[in-house]
């Protein structure tokens, strides 16, 4: 047995014999979560459908615990692999219990009757996703969030070793997104269930996954751990982000910075500037920011939104170079906004910068400065 | 929570039991009612003696055994087969108003049976039941393949039904054309059959059609599990381990065989295939095949026995075509269903 629970080898997928994506090499261990990210229409679903045998592969093969998926019959995968599809469940007059119970299908007899143990497993699965109170409800009468939980319960009671989910968080509000992903996370870690899914929300992908695969164009552009993948350049290239930026530290995106010659300089620190940066961005007013320590949370946001950020290495006294640069930029501006910054041993010169702004008569204060006790 | 579970399950089971008992009672009542009615009045005591001891007045004996009994069994068996065929087509197309009549399957069968009879009667004096059924089955399959062909390019369900209705009109037109220009008096009699009727079936026909329909019923019942999976959608069915391609072929064959067999003996009968499965699902409040399949079979029989009773007695001695009566009772059900679905969506 190889160290990987699920892997693909030289996999090529597509429709009607036409290759869409080739050279797909996935290697994941049992209990790992692999997330496929990439722009709309990049082929994430196509890859997932090929893994689950819903689509014939063009070339290559997938292996579940070293067993070739190509050579499996129809029944074999059903006891190993469960799916949550984007496709709506048809069927009428189904209670949520009925839908979950279909997960037991691979284990029931010829007529599909449930044994008491089967029934217990159905209720266990519903409890697992906090949906046991929905059992008697009509499946068509529940909310999207509830429906997604029911479908997950259905997959769970199929007792799979691997679950494949196609965009499970679409249509869910933030609470249900978090709930669903944390259930997946705990299933992967506690029960060792391997999870392969596609997500639109790259911030969640970064936080929930063990492995990330970037799907774009005809090949897999990147495959690796979130640490390796979530770099500004990779994400910007993957999604072709030209307007706006992706911030690695927060895993979030910012709208594009305003263009043009800045007329505002913002002095801030320790997070006090973020709201002002965003407000200026929304008002489409370009601005400078400084002097910010590189580890300051303000610095992270300012880098995405400001025309230029004057920075200083963490915990170092503000250098002449930084001070001169800030002063030069400030002089080009009509106004200086100070949102409040704690002044301590190393950043005394920020106080001088504020004094200089005052001297130029362009200082507006939002919050004010606060002197730390010396020593 | 646990108490609630058992309560829900308990109510459901009581409901299922009530529906099946109700259907069986209706079946028994209609059987007695049908035997007991007709242009010749026969006292109940005589009927009982004729049936259980096979003795009595020769004319009465003939009326009971050669006319009424075969007709009752035919309407029950073929009605059941028709409802089942409708249920299978609704499952296949994922559409509650699919059925052998609206999709033109019955008319395809009708055309082929008429064709075989006209051609065969030129050479032989007698067309066997098996030949009729084979012709009807082939006709059903050909009509079905046209519907499937249309379904490949037409994704919209309502348009698919329009295509089916058109196929139905074309087949009926050709059939009427053939019958009109056929000189033979035997063929002219085809006209009654082509309108749909349970009359005139002989015991040999009863045996053959019962055999085919009952065997099909057992096969379909044993397919309950994959049918249940297929109801959820093709992709889900496959992920549950169903060989979807093979399953679809079997589904088409079974529904065509049932529809063909019914048409071979009784001609095209409207609305049973749609109305009965819908009524049954409403009564059971579930679409689970393991319950719906036997209930549909029973319900189709009851529905057709009831309609045949009306067809025979409403304007006696003139008989109505069975389709007239099934449409009268079935069409409102279908309309009600459409309105209900529409308002549920809005």
XYZ file of C-alpha atoms in Angstrom:
721
model
C 0.000 0.000 0.000
C 1.336 3.363 -0.958
C 1.399 6.166 1.588
C -1.395 7.944 -0.251
C -4.999 6.901 0.268
C -6.219 8.580 -2.873
C -4.162 9.341 -5.916
C -4.558 9.891 -9.611
C -2.044 9.020 -12.234
C -1.754 10.782 -15.572
C -5.461 11.595 -15.347
C -7.038 13.462 -18.257
C -10.668 14.514 -18.083
C -13.175 16.111 -20.417
C -16.463 15.691 -22.248
C -17.322 13.652 -25.325
C -13.797 12.389 -25.764
C -12.383 15.914 -25.816
C -9.716 16.554 -23.227
C -10.361 19.552 -21.021
C -7.661 19.122 -18.388
C -4.749 16.700 -18.490
C -1.803 15.629 -16.359
C -3.801 15.649 -13.151
C -1.673 14.168 -10.392
C -3.370 14.127 -7.002
C -1.748 12.528 -3.969
C -3.518 12.745 -0.631
C -3.312 10.756 2.565
C -6.262 9.327 4.467
C -7.999 12.002 6.522
C -6.717 14.883 4.462
C -8.874 17.563 2.899
C -8.110 18.478 -0.682
C -9.775 21.571 -2.094
C -9.968 22.447 -5.757
C -9.946 26.154 -6.414
C -10.045 28.095 -9.637
C -12.218 30.421 -11.656
C -15.714 29.540 -12.845
C -15.758 27.061 -15.686
C -12.159 26.031 -15.084
C -13.115 22.364 -14.826
C -13.295 21.728 -11.086
C -16.596 19.877 -11.439
C -15.299 17.935 -14.418
C -12.421 16.615 -12.347
C -14.705 15.706 -9.450
C -17.177 13.947 -11.742
C -14.369 11.922 -13.281
C -13.125 10.830 -9.874
C -16.614 9.684 -8.899
C -17.124 7.798 -12.176
C -19.974 10.068 -13.231
C -17.891 10.941 -16.238
C -15.699 8.556 -18.207
C -12.042 9.528 -17.975
C -10.186 10.307 -21.188
C -6.875 8.872 -20.028
C -5.231 7.705 -16.823
C -6.820 6.396 -13.653
C -7.624 7.176 -10.024
C -6.828 4.923 -7.106
C -8.724 4.599 -3.844
C -6.495 2.717 -1.395
C -4.527 1.399 -4.386
C -7.664 0.018 -6.067
C -8.151 1.280 -9.594
C -11.390 3.222 -9.957
C -11.529 2.468 -13.692
C -11.726 -1.255 -13.093
C -14.331 -1.018 -10.327
C -17.873 -2.095 -11.173
C -20.863 0.081 -10.361
C -21.360 -1.219 -6.842
C -17.816 -1.131 -5.500
C -17.301 2.624 -5.211
C -20.658 3.107 -3.468
C -19.396 1.596 -0.221
C -16.203 3.639 -0.274
C -17.120 6.917 -1.829
C -20.011 9.255 -1.057
C -20.917 12.381 -2.961
C -22.630 15.701 -2.372
C -23.478 17.062 -5.791
C -24.604 20.451 -7.022
C -27.405 18.687 -8.867
C -30.746 19.072 -7.095
C -32.261 15.978 -5.601
C -35.354 15.085 -7.534
C -38.003 12.856 -6.089
C -41.250 13.841 -4.496
C -42.882 13.442 -1.105
C -39.544 12.727 0.520
C -38.947 13.552 4.158
C -35.444 14.543 5.198
C -35.203 11.192 6.923
C -35.960 9.445 3.615
C -33.232 11.403 1.850
C -30.628 10.590 4.483
C -31.741 6.953 4.508
C -30.867 6.610 0.817
C -27.270 6.704 1.998
C -27.796 3.190 3.369
C -28.685 1.922 -0.107
C -25.404 0.091 -0.743
C -25.910 -1.907 2.447
C -29.585 -2.924 2.251
C -31.128 -6.108 0.842
C -32.734 -6.650 -2.578
C -35.878 -4.726 -1.714
C -33.978 -1.951 0.031
C -35.626 -2.363 3.444
C -33.795 -0.741 6.359
C -32.767 -2.816 9.352
C -32.960 -1.325 12.877
C -29.167 -0.819 12.736
C -29.550 1.055 9.446
C -32.177 3.286 11.025
C -29.908 3.983 13.973
C -27.117 4.961 11.598
C -29.451 7.326 9.761
C -30.318 9.090 13.016
C -26.667 9.149 14.062
C -25.737 10.850 10.814
C -28.522 13.418 11.242
C -27.385 14.153 14.778
C -23.835 14.503 13.495
C -24.887 17.489 11.353
C -27.360 18.865 13.936
C -30.333 18.058 11.746
C -32.135 15.446 13.820
C -35.085 17.781 14.345
C -35.638 17.890 10.572
C -36.292 14.154 10.218
C -40.034 14.392 9.542
C -39.876 17.600 7.475
C -40.551 17.592 3.737
C -37.210 17.785 1.929
C -38.466 20.467 -0.463
C -39.729 22.666 2.379
C -36.415 23.297 4.142
C -33.838 26.040 3.647
C -30.712 25.753 1.507
C -28.521 25.501 4.576
C -30.632 22.716 6.031
C -30.732 20.931 2.677
C -26.961 20.951 2.433
C -26.682 19.517 5.935
C -29.163 16.780 5.064
C -27.146 15.899 1.970
C -24.021 15.767 4.087
C -25.797 13.503 6.586
C -26.769 11.306 3.675
C -23.136 11.074 2.628
C -22.048 10.367 6.211
C -24.469 7.491 6.742
C -23.135 5.895 3.568
C -20.075 5.265 5.805
C -17.616 6.239 3.123
C -13.851 6.378 3.359
C -13.831 9.329 1.021
C -16.376 12.086 0.399
C -16.455 14.169 -2.758
C -18.343 17.468 -2.564
C -18.971 19.840 -5.443
C -19.210 23.377 -4.121
C -20.924 22.433 -0.879
C -20.979 25.998 0.438
C -22.760 27.662 -2.487
C -26.026 29.317 -1.448
C -25.191 29.048 2.242
C -24.965 32.004 4.566
C -21.801 32.554 6.560
C -23.014 30.699 9.653
C -23.887 27.576 7.697
C -20.695 27.753 5.671
C -18.647 27.710 8.844
C -20.776 24.946 10.313
C -20.485 22.730 7.244
C -16.749 23.174 6.887
C -16.095 22.535 10.546
C -18.109 19.308 10.342
C -15.968 18.241 7.385
C -12.829 19.206 9.272
C -13.735 17.178 12.337
C -14.819 14.196 10.245
C -11.501 14.206 8.463
C -9.513 14.418 11.678
C -11.624 12.168 13.939
C -12.764 9.484 11.542
C -9.951 9.713 9.015
C -12.371 10.330 6.172
C -10.657 11.779 3.133
C -12.397 14.800 1.655
C -12.132 16.152 -1.870
C -14.169 19.236 -2.688
C -14.343 22.359 -4.739
C -14.827 25.753 -3.134
C -15.423 29.225 -4.448
C -14.387 30.934 -1.249
C -10.603 30.898 -1.335
C -10.421 32.265 2.202
C -12.204 29.133 3.452
C -10.130 26.919 1.197
C -6.991 28.274 2.797
C -8.266 27.641 6.298
C -9.924 24.238 5.961
C -7.664 22.363 3.552
C -4.566 20.223 3.909
C -3.929 20.327 0.186
C -4.924 22.778 -2.491
C -5.194 22.215 -6.200
C -5.424 25.172 -8.564
C -7.441 24.391 -11.648
C -7.035 26.670 -14.607
C -6.837 26.177 -18.312
C -5.815 22.771 -19.573
C -3.457 21.762 -16.784
C -3.303 21.932 -13.024
C -1.406 25.137 -12.380
C -0.430 24.320 -8.805
C -0.830 21.549 -6.256
C 0.448 21.773 -2.701
C -0.221 22.776 0.870
C -2.110 26.028 1.531
C 1.181 27.592 2.695
C 2.694 26.908 -0.692
C -0.319 27.951 -2.734
C -1.662 31.017 -0.987
C 0.791 33.524 -2.293
C -0.387 36.760 -3.764
C 1.114 36.074 -7.181
C -0.310 32.539 -7.505
C -3.816 33.552 -6.500
C -3.822 36.706 -8.609
C -2.650 34.702 -11.601
C -5.065 31.803 -10.983
C -8.115 34.020 -10.954
C -6.639 36.601 -13.276
C -7.190 39.255 -10.631
C -6.168 42.569 -12.112
C -8.642 44.733 -10.281
C -8.005 44.392 -6.575
C -5.624 42.251 -4.603
C -5.591 39.095 -2.581
C -4.203 39.423 0.900
C -2.361 36.331 2.107
C -2.388 37.039 5.805
C -6.137 37.449 5.995
C -6.950 35.226 3.066
C -9.197 38.006 1.895
C -9.496 40.227 -1.136
C -9.453 43.998 -1.404
C -10.972 46.126 -4.137
C -8.479 47.899 -6.406
C -6.649 50.912 -5.023
C -7.817 54.302 -6.321
C -5.761 55.591 -9.230
C -4.225 59.050 -9.547
C -2.038 61.445 -7.593
C -2.671 61.170 -3.843
C -3.722 64.285 -1.942
C -4.082 62.647 1.452
C -1.511 61.206 3.808
C -2.671 58.888 6.575
C -0.732 58.439 9.796
C -1.973 55.453 11.729
C -0.914 52.397 13.648
C -2.079 49.219 15.362
C -5.222 48.894 13.259
C -6.551 52.403 13.760
C -6.145 53.227 10.055
C -8.043 50.349 8.416
C -11.453 52.008 8.416
C -9.979 55.239 7.054
C -8.131 53.362 4.277
C -11.344 51.648 3.236
C -13.334 54.887 3.413
C -10.809 56.671 1.176
C -10.861 53.724 -1.211
C -14.655 53.900 -1.442
C -14.513 57.666 -2.006
C -12.006 56.914 -4.752
C -9.365 59.191 -3.148
C -5.812 57.936 -3.585
C -3.641 58.241 -0.470
C -0.229 57.601 1.102
C 0.187 55.770 4.383
C 3.011 55.743 6.876
C 5.081 55.312 8.785
C 3.941 51.750 9.469
C 5.843 48.877 10.962
C 5.795 45.919 8.604
C 4.117 43.747 11.204
C 1.354 46.275 11.827
C -2.110 45.158 10.764
C -2.565 48.616 9.186
C 0.432 47.895 7.002
C -1.225 44.738 5.558
C -4.289 46.644 4.454
C -2.421 49.772 3.391
C -0.270 47.714 1.034
C -3.404 46.692 -0.845
C -5.051 50.103 -0.854
C -2.490 52.919 -0.564
C -0.598 54.404 -3.493
C 2.556 54.100 -1.428
C 3.281 52.906 2.089
C 6.292 54.130 4.013
C 7.377 51.214 6.180
C 9.894 50.364 8.840
C 11.267 47.027 9.979
C 9.533 45.732 13.117
C 10.763 46.915 16.507
C 13.404 49.182 14.957
C 13.657 52.915 15.581
C 12.235 54.881 12.673
C 15.141 55.449 10.284
C 16.117 58.718 8.634
C 15.267 57.292 5.246
C 11.727 56.390 6.255
C 11.178 59.725 7.983
C 12.453 61.742 5.016
C 10.353 59.756 2.578
C 7.222 60.221 4.672
C 7.868 63.921 5.033
C 8.415 64.280 1.278
C 5.150 62.524 0.454
C 3.288 64.483 3.087
C 4.386 67.749 1.577
C 2.740 66.779 -1.725
C -0.606 66.378 0.023
C -3.414 68.793 0.853
C -4.280 67.073 4.088
C -2.884 64.646 6.613
C -5.224 62.397 8.525
C -4.008 61.057 11.814
C -6.138 58.211 13.101
C -4.260 57.785 16.324
C -1.079 55.875 16.945
C 0.562 54.855 20.204
C 3.966 56.493 20.500
C 6.667 54.518 22.271
C 10.455 54.266 22.511
C 11.140 53.288 18.895
C 8.631 55.343 16.985
C 9.106 58.741 18.584
C 9.712 60.259 15.159
C 6.078 59.660 14.254
C 5.276 62.308 16.836
C 7.671 64.631 15.001
C 5.938 63.750 11.739
C 2.606 64.760 13.243
C 4.180 67.992 14.498
C 5.469 68.651 11.009
C 1.968 68.171 9.580
C 0.636 70.565 12.160
C 3.311 73.040 11.118
C 2.178 72.757 7.502
C -1.372 73.429 8.675
C -2.849 70.383 6.976
C -3.398 68.050 9.925
C -6.814 66.605 10.618
C -7.101 64.376 13.600
C -9.282 61.328 13.812
C -8.624 59.818 17.203
C -5.493 61.718 18.223
C -2.163 60.573 19.530
C -1.539 58.941 22.770
C 1.770 59.093 24.566
C 2.943 55.950 26.244
C 4.517 56.396 29.671
C 8.239 56.519 29.292
C 10.575 53.815 30.542
C -36.977 12.597 20.006
C -37.167 8.834 19.979
C -40.820 8.950 20.891
C -41.469 11.363 18.065
C -39.736 9.051 15.621
C -41.914 6.102 16.487
C -45.029 8.253 16.413
C -44.272 9.475 12.904
C -43.433 5.989 11.699
C -46.534 4.594 13.401
C -48.904 7.053 11.715
C -47.297 6.340 8.402
C -47.664 2.614 8.765
C -51.310 2.985 9.758
C -51.871 5.099 6.653
C -50.239 2.542 4.352
C -52.294 -0.238 5.859
C -55.515 1.778 5.497
C -54.803 2.496 1.825
C -54.133 -1.139 0.983
C -57.164 -2.383 2.896
C -59.288 0.289 1.227
C -58.079 -0.774 -2.221
C -58.727 -4.446 -1.505
C -62.243 -3.698 -0.266
C -62.940 -1.564 -3.343
C -61.588 -4.362 -5.506
C -63.900 -6.921 -3.885
C -66.945 -4.651 -4.034
C -66.376 -3.771 -7.683
C -65.893 -7.425 -8.603
C -69.251 -8.348 -7.105
C -70.880 -5.246 -8.538
C -69.578 -5.941 -12.041
C -70.630 -9.585 -12.049
C -74.015 -8.541 -10.813
C -74.702 -5.942 -13.475
C -75.464 -6.068 -17.140
C -78.278 -6.145 -19.652
C -79.417 -9.517 -18.350
C -80.366 -9.507 -14.686
C -79.162 -12.585 -12.868
C -80.102 -13.103 -9.197
C -77.175 -13.061 -6.771
C -77.900 -16.594 -5.583
C -77.643 -17.874 -9.145
C -74.381 -16.026 -9.626
C -72.907 -17.560 -6.472
C -74.019 -21.029 -7.571
C -72.608 -20.576 -11.070
C -69.267 -19.362 -9.809
C -68.720 -21.722 -6.909
C -70.426 -24.889 -8.106
C -70.298 -24.261 -11.848
C -73.918 -25.316 -12.160
C -77.044 -23.473 -13.235
C -78.971 -22.192 -16.189
C -76.869 -22.589 -19.341
C -77.524 -19.035 -20.668
C -76.738 -17.487 -17.319
C -73.695 -19.723 -17.015
C -72.395 -18.532 -20.366
C -73.019 -14.892 -19.552
C -71.090 -15.196 -16.303
C -68.206 -17.377 -17.500
C -67.784 -16.346 -21.101
C -68.638 -12.652 -20.883
C -68.545 -11.083 -17.453
C -65.700 -12.931 -15.713
C -63.117 -12.535 -18.508
C -64.057 -8.880 -18.787
C -63.661 -8.239 -15.054
C -60.311 -9.971 -14.927
C -59.168 -8.164 -18.061
C -60.103 -4.744 -16.746
C -58.429 -5.455 -13.409
C -55.219 -6.877 -14.869
C -54.846 -4.474 -17.766
C -55.795 -1.502 -15.596
C -53.075 -2.495 -13.155
C -50.590 -2.935 -15.994
C -51.441 0.475 -17.401
C -51.018 2.260 -14.081
C -47.690 0.510 -13.581
C -46.534 1.442 -17.074
C -47.429 5.051 -16.328
C -45.524 4.993 -13.053
C -42.435 3.632 -14.808
C -42.553 6.315 -17.488
C -42.989 9.034 -14.876
C -39.945 7.659 -13.094
C -37.951 7.468 -16.293
C -38.703 10.991 -17.464
C -38.858 12.486 -13.970
C -42.181 13.979 -15.042
C -45.507 13.405 -13.264
C -47.590 13.738 -16.424
C -45.674 11.238 -18.537
C -47.664 8.124 -19.409
C -48.204 5.612 -22.202
C -51.156 7.530 -23.650
C -49.832 11.107 -23.676
C -46.400 10.074 -24.923
C -47.950 8.293 -27.888
C -46.768 4.824 -26.812
C -50.303 3.397 -26.810
C -50.956 4.845 -30.252
C -47.741 3.330 -31.574
C -48.944 -0.044 -30.326
C -52.349 0.520 -31.841
C -50.877 1.310 -35.243
C -48.755 -1.820 -35.291
C -51.542 -4.096 -34.131
C -53.840 -2.709 -36.828
C -51.102 -3.080 -39.426
C -50.361 -6.683 -38.470
C -54.039 -7.607 -38.461
C -54.709 -6.072 -41.850
C -51.625 -7.575 -43.446
C -51.904 -10.931 -41.688
C -55.595 -11.359 -42.391
C -54.812 -11.284 -46.114
C -52.870 -14.520 -45.696
C -54.259 -16.290 -42.644
C -57.706 -16.301 -41.166
C -56.605 -15.899 -37.595
C -54.087 -13.717 -35.749
C -52.768 -15.258 -32.540
C -52.638 -13.386 -29.244
C -48.886 -13.679 -29.168
C -48.573 -12.031 -32.544
C -50.817 -9.190 -31.430
C -48.786 -8.657 -28.271
C -45.523 -8.789 -30.176
C -46.826 -6.232 -32.665
C -48.049 -4.004 -29.838
C -44.700 -4.295 -28.037
C -42.752 -3.447 -31.180
C -45.089 -0.520 -31.841
C -44.642 0.715 -28.279
C -40.855 0.484 -28.574
C -40.805 2.328 -31.884
C -43.012 5.117 -30.528
C -40.842 5.194 -27.402
C -37.672 5.516 -29.460
C -39.175 8.534 -31.216
C -40.012 10.054 -27.843
C -36.475 9.351 -26.606
C -35.049 10.861 -29.758
C -37.106 13.981 -29.114
C -36.066 13.922 -25.455
C -32.412 14.098 -26.462
C -32.782 17.438 -28.141
C -35.734 18.754 -26.114
C -34.779 19.288 -22.518
C -38.015 20.990 -21.534
C -40.500 18.522 -20.118
C -43.648 20.210 -21.413
C -42.241 20.228 -24.943
C -41.476 16.538 -24.658
C -45.157 15.900 -23.919
C -46.139 17.988 -26.924
C -43.828 15.800 -29.026
C -45.491 12.709 -27.540
C -48.963 14.006 -28.299
C -47.918 14.710 -31.894
C -46.560 11.180 -32.260
C -49.852 9.958 -30.873
C -51.840 11.944 -33.459
C -49.703 10.745 -36.341
C -50.080 7.086 -35.303
C -53.826 7.466 -34.792
C -54.244 9.155 -38.149
C -52.440 6.346 -39.954
C -54.453 3.745 -38.041
C -57.768 5.382 -38.897
C -56.670 5.690 -42.503
C -55.879 1.987 -42.681
C -59.134 1.016 -41.034
C -61.234 3.312 -43.205
C -59.893 1.893 -46.434
C -59.792 -1.719 -45.338
C -62.766 -3.506 -46.874
C -62.748 -6.570 -44.724
C -65.546 -6.613 -42.173
C -63.194 -8.069 -39.551
C -61.037 -5.032 -39.913
C -63.948 -2.670 -39.772
C -64.557 -4.179 -36.351
C -61.143 -2.873 -35.461
C -62.748 0.495 -35.122
C -64.315 -0.411 -31.773
C -61.061 -1.801 -30.510
C -59.104 1.242 -31.665
C -61.315 3.404 -29.470
C -60.503 1.252 -26.441
C -62.666 -1.409 -24.852
C -62.393 -4.340 -22.468
C -65.139 -6.278 -24.227
C -64.800 -9.335 -26.376
C -61.700 -10.803 -24.781
C -61.593 -14.619 -24.630
C -60.223 -16.812 -21.869
C -57.078 -17.547 -23.881
C -56.437 -13.835 -24.110
C -57.109 -13.410 -20.397
C -54.554 -16.100 -19.602
C -51.848 -14.679 -21.829
C -52.314 -11.041 -20.816
C -52.539 -11.971 -17.124
C -49.357 -13.969 -17.423
C -47.435 -11.148 -19.063
C -48.755 -8.430 -16.785
C -48.295 -10.414 -13.566
C -44.751 -11.440 -14.459
C -43.969 -7.828 -15.345
C -45.455 -6.730 -12.049
C -43.169 -9.070 -10.125
C -40.129 -7.908 -12.111
C -41.017 -4.257 -11.526
C -41.644 -4.876 -7.836
C -38.207 -6.444 -7.507
C -36.802 -3.298 -9.106
C -38.227 -1.133 -6.286
C -34.807 -0.447 -4.838
C -33.086 0.918 -7.968
C -36.292 2.773 -8.915
C -36.181 4.508 -5.544
C -32.564 5.467 -6.157
C -33.337 6.650 -9.679
C -36.131 8.917 -8.389
C -33.436 11.013 -6.693
C -31.749 11.714 -10.015
C -29.356 9.858 -12.267
C -26.121 11.009 -10.682
C -27.218 10.133 -7.177
C -28.486 6.745 -8.351
C -25.099 6.008 -9.839
C -23.274 7.040 -6.693
C -25.472 4.561 -4.834
C -24.217 1.752 -7.050
C -26.944 1.558 -9.717
C -25.851 0.665 -13.234
C -27.860 3.546 -14.635
C -27.521 2.703 -18.334
C -28.734 -0.862 -17.920
C -31.451 0.243 -15.520
C -32.811 2.779 -18.005
C -33.020 0.153 -20.733
C -34.893 -2.253 -18.456
C -37.255 0.534 -17.393
C -38.082 1.361 -21.030
C -38.575 -2.289 -21.935
C -40.866 -3.008 -18.990
C -43.024 0.071 -19.468
C -43.316 -0.579 -23.208
C -44.164 -4.236 -22.666
C -46.912 -3.334 -20.206
C -48.316 -0.563 -22.379
C -48.109 -2.787 -25.473
C -49.825 -5.713 -23.804
C -52.699 -3.551 -22.621
C -53.119 -1.947 -26.020
C -53.056 -5.289 -27.819
C -56.156 -6.382 -25.918
C -58.024 -3.250 -24.986
C -56.784 -0.573 -27.364
C -55.435 2.738 -26.167
C -56.838 3.804 -22.808
C -56.305 7.343 -21.674
C -55.278 8.911 -18.372
C -55.113 5.742 -16.237
C -51.325 5.820 -16.442
C -51.144 9.363 -15.068
C -54.119 9.638 -12.745
C -53.728 6.399 -10.823
C -50.060 6.767 -9.776
C -50.793 10.330 -8.737
C -53.856 9.372 -6.678
C -51.922 6.549 -5.054
C -49.036 8.811 -4.094
C -51.500 11.325 -2.673
C -53.185 8.652 -0.597
C -49.967 7.059 0.625
C -48.237 10.443 1.025
C -45.048 8.842 -0.207
C -43.437 7.993 -3.548
C -41.509 4.991 -2.238
C -41.633 2.413 -5.028
C -41.935 -0.552 -2.696
C -45.352 0.774 -1.623
C -46.390 2.676 -4.736
C -45.801 -0.225 -7.159
C -48.222 -2.711 -5.553
C -50.685 0.045 -4.695
C -50.600 1.342 -8.282
C -51.205 -2.122 -9.627
C -54.181 -2.629 -7.355
C -55.407 0.936 -7.838
C -55.193 0.708 -11.632
C -57.329 -2.433 -11.510
C -59.900 -0.811 -9.250
C -59.992 2.348 -11.367
C -60.521 0.437 -14.621
C -63.125 -1.900 -13.125
C -65.012 1.146 -11.935
C -64.719 2.902 -15.299
C -65.697 -0.244 -17.167
C -68.763 -0.556 -14.961
C -69.787 2.966 -15.984
C -68.968 2.288 -19.642
C -71.216 -0.770 -19.641
C -74.129 0.469 -17.592
C -74.424 4.243 -17.946
C -76.203 4.149 -21.310
C -76.982 0.412 -21.520
C -77.431 -1.287 -23.879
C -75.156 1.204 -25.699
C -71.603 0.843 -24.476
C -69.231 3.775 -24.096
C -65.603 3.377 -25.089
C -63.499 2.842 -22.000
C -61.289 5.825 -22.836
C -64.289 8.126 -22.687
C -64.925 7.139 -19.102
C -61.286 7.031 -17.947
C -60.788 10.492 -19.438
C -63.873 11.756 -17.648
C -62.530 10.633 -14.279
C -58.803 10.788 -14.978
C -58.408 14.155 -16.678
C -59.747 16.212 -13.722
C -57.236 14.440 -11.480
C -54.418 15.419 -13.828
C -55.631 19.021 -14.003
C -55.913 19.192 -10.210
C -52.396 17.828 -9.946
C -51.011 20.435 -12.356
C -52.719 23.266 -10.496
C -51.437 21.982 -7.179
C -47.888 21.694 -8.458
C -47.988 25.115 -10.006
C -49.259 26.765 -6.847
C -46.686 24.880 -4.786
C -43.940 26.314 -6.957
C -45.230 29.880 -6.916
